XYZ file of N, CA and C in Angstrom:
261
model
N 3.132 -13.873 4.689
C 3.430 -14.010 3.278
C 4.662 -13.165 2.969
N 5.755 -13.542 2.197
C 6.708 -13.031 1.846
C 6.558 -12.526 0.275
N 7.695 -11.381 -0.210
C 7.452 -10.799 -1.193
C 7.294 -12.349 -2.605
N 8.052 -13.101 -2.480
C 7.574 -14.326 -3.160
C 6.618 -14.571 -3.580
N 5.811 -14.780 -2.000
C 3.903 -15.081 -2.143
C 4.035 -14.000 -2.392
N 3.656 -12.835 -2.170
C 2.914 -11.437 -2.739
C 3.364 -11.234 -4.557
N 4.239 -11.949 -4.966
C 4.252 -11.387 -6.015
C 3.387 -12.572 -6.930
N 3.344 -14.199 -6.334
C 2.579 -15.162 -7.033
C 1.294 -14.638 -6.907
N 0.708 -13.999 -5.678
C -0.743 -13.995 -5.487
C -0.611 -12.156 -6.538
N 0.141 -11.724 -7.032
C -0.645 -10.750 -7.952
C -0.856 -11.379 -9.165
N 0.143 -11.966 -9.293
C 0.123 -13.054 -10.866
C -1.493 -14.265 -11.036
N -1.760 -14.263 -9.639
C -2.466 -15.491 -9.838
C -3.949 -14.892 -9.216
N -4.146 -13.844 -8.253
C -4.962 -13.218 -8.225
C -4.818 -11.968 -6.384
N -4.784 -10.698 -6.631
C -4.028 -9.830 -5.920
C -5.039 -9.888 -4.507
N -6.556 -10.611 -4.751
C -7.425 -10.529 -3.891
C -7.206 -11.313 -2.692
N -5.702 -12.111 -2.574
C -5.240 -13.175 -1.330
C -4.088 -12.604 -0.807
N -3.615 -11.009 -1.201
C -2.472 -10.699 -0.586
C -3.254 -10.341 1.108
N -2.714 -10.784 1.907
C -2.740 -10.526 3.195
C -2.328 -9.507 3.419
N -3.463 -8.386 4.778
C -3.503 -7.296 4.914
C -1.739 -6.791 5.567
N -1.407 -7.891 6.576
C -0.572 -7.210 6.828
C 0.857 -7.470 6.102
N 0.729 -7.740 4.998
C 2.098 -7.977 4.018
C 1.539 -6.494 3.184
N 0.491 -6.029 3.447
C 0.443 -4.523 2.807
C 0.466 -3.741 3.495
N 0.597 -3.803 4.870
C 1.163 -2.727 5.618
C 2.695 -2.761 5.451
N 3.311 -4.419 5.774
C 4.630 -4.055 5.589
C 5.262 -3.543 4.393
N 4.707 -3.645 2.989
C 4.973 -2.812 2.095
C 4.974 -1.139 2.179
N 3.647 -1.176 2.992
C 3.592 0.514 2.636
C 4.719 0.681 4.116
N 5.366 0.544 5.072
C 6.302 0.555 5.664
C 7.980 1.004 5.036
N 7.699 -0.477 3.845
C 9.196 -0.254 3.647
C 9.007 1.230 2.421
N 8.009 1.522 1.791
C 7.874 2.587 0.937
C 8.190 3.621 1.975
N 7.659 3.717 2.492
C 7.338 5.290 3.518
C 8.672 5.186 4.533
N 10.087 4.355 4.416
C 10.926 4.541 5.174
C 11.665 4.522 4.461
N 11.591 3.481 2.750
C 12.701 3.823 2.133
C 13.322 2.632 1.991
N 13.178 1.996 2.800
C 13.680 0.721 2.900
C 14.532 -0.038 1.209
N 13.538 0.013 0.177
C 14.092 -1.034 -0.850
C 14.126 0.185 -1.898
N 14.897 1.618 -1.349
C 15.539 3.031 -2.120
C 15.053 3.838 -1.954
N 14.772 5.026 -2.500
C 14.110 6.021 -1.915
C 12.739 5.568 -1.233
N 12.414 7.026 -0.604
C 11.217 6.935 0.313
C 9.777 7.339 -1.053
N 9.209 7.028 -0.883
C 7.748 6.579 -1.923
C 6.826 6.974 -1.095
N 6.116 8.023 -0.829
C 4.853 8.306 -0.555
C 3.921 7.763 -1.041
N 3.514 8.209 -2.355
C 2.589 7.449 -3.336
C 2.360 6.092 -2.471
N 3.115 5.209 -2.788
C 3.088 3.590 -2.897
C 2.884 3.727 -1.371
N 3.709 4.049 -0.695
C 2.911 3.922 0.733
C 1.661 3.996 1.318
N 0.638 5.330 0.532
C -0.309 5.654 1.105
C -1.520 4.279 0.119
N -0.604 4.058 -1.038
C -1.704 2.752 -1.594
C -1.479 1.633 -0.823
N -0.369 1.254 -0.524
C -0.351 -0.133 0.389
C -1.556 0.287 2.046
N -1.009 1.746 2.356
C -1.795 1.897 3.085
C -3.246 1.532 3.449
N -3.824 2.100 2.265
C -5.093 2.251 1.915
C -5.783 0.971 1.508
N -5.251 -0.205 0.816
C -5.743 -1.177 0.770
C -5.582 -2.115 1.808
N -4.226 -1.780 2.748
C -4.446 -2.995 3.895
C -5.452 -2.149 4.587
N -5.946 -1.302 4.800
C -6.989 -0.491 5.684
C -8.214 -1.554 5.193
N -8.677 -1.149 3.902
C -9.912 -1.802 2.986
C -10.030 -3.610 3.814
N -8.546 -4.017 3.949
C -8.481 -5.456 4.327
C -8.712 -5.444 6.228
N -8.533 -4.718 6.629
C -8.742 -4.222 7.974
C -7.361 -4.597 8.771
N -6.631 -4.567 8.359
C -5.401 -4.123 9.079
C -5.069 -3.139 10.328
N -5.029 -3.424 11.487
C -5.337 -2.918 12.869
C -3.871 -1.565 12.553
N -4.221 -0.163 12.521
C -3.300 0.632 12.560
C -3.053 1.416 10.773
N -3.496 0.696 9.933
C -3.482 0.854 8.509
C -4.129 2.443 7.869
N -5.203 2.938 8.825
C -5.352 3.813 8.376
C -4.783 5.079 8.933
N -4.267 4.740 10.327
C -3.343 5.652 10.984
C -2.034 6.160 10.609
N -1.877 5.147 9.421
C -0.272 4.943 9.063
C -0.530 5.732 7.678
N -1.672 5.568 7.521
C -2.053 6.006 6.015
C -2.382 7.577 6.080
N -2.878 8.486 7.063
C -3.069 9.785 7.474
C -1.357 10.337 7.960
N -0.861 9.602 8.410
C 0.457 9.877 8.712
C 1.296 10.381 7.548
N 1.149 9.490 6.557
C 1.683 9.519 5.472
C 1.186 10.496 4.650
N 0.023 11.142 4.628
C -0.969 11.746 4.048
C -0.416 13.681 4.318
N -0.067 13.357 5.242
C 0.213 14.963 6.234
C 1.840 15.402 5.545
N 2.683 14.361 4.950
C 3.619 14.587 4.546
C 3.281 14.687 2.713
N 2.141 14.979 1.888
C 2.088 14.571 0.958
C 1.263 15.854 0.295
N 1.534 16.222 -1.086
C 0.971 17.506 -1.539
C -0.814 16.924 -1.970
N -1.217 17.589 -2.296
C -3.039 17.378 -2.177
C -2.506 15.816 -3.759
N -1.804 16.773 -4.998
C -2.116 15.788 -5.804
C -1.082 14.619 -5.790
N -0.164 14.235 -4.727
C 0.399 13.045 -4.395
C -0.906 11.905 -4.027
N -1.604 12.738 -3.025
C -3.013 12.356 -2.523
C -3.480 11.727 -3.690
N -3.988 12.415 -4.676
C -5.158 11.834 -6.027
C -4.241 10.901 -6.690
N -2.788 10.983 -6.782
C -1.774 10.051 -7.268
C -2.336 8.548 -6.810
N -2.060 8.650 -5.344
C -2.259 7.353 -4.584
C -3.194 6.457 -4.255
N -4.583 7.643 -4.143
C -6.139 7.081 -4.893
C -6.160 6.494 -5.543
N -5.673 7.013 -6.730
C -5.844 6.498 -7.963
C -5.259 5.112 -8.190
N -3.983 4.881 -7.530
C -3.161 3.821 -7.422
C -3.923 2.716 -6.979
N -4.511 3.202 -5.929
C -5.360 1.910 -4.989
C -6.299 1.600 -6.044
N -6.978 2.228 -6.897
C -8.254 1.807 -7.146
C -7.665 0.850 -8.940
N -6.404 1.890 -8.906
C -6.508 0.703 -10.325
C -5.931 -0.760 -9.715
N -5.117 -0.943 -8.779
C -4.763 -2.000 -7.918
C -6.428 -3.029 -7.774
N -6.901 -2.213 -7.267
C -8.859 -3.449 -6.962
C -9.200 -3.485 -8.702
N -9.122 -2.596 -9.123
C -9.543 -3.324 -10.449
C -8.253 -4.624 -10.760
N -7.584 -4.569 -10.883
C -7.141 -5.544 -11.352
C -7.274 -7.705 -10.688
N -7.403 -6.816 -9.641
C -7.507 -7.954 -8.238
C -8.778 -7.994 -7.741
């Protein structure tokens, strides 16, 4: 799925984004890719392709975690969970 599909399936319902179009998100966050580097958003893409079982997702997500202050941490929680509510 490309950012295209990922952005129809939030519009239309976020529960069909495919796990690993949320790893490659939390990728391009955590390298910077589309502007600065984004912890936050990384460790949520993280964390929900994990939830989707994404092979490596939570490894990537502790990785990210070790570079991040405790309340970046509760930032990004928080991110994920208002993300499932909505989807």
């Amino acid at each position: 799925m490309d950012i295209q599909g990922f952005l129809a399936s939030v519009e239309n319902g976020g529960a069909y984004v495919e796990a690993d179009l949320l790893v490659d998100l939390g990728m391009r966050a955590a390298l910077g890719r589309d502007g600065g580097v984004d912890l936050v958003s990384a460790h949520m893409y993280f964390n929900l392709a994990d939830r989707k079982g994404a092979a490596g997702a939570a490894v990537y997500r502790q990785d990210v975690a070790q570079q991040m202050t405790r309340a970046e941490i509760v930032q990004a929680l928080k991110a994920a969970r208002h993300w499932l509510s909505l989807h």
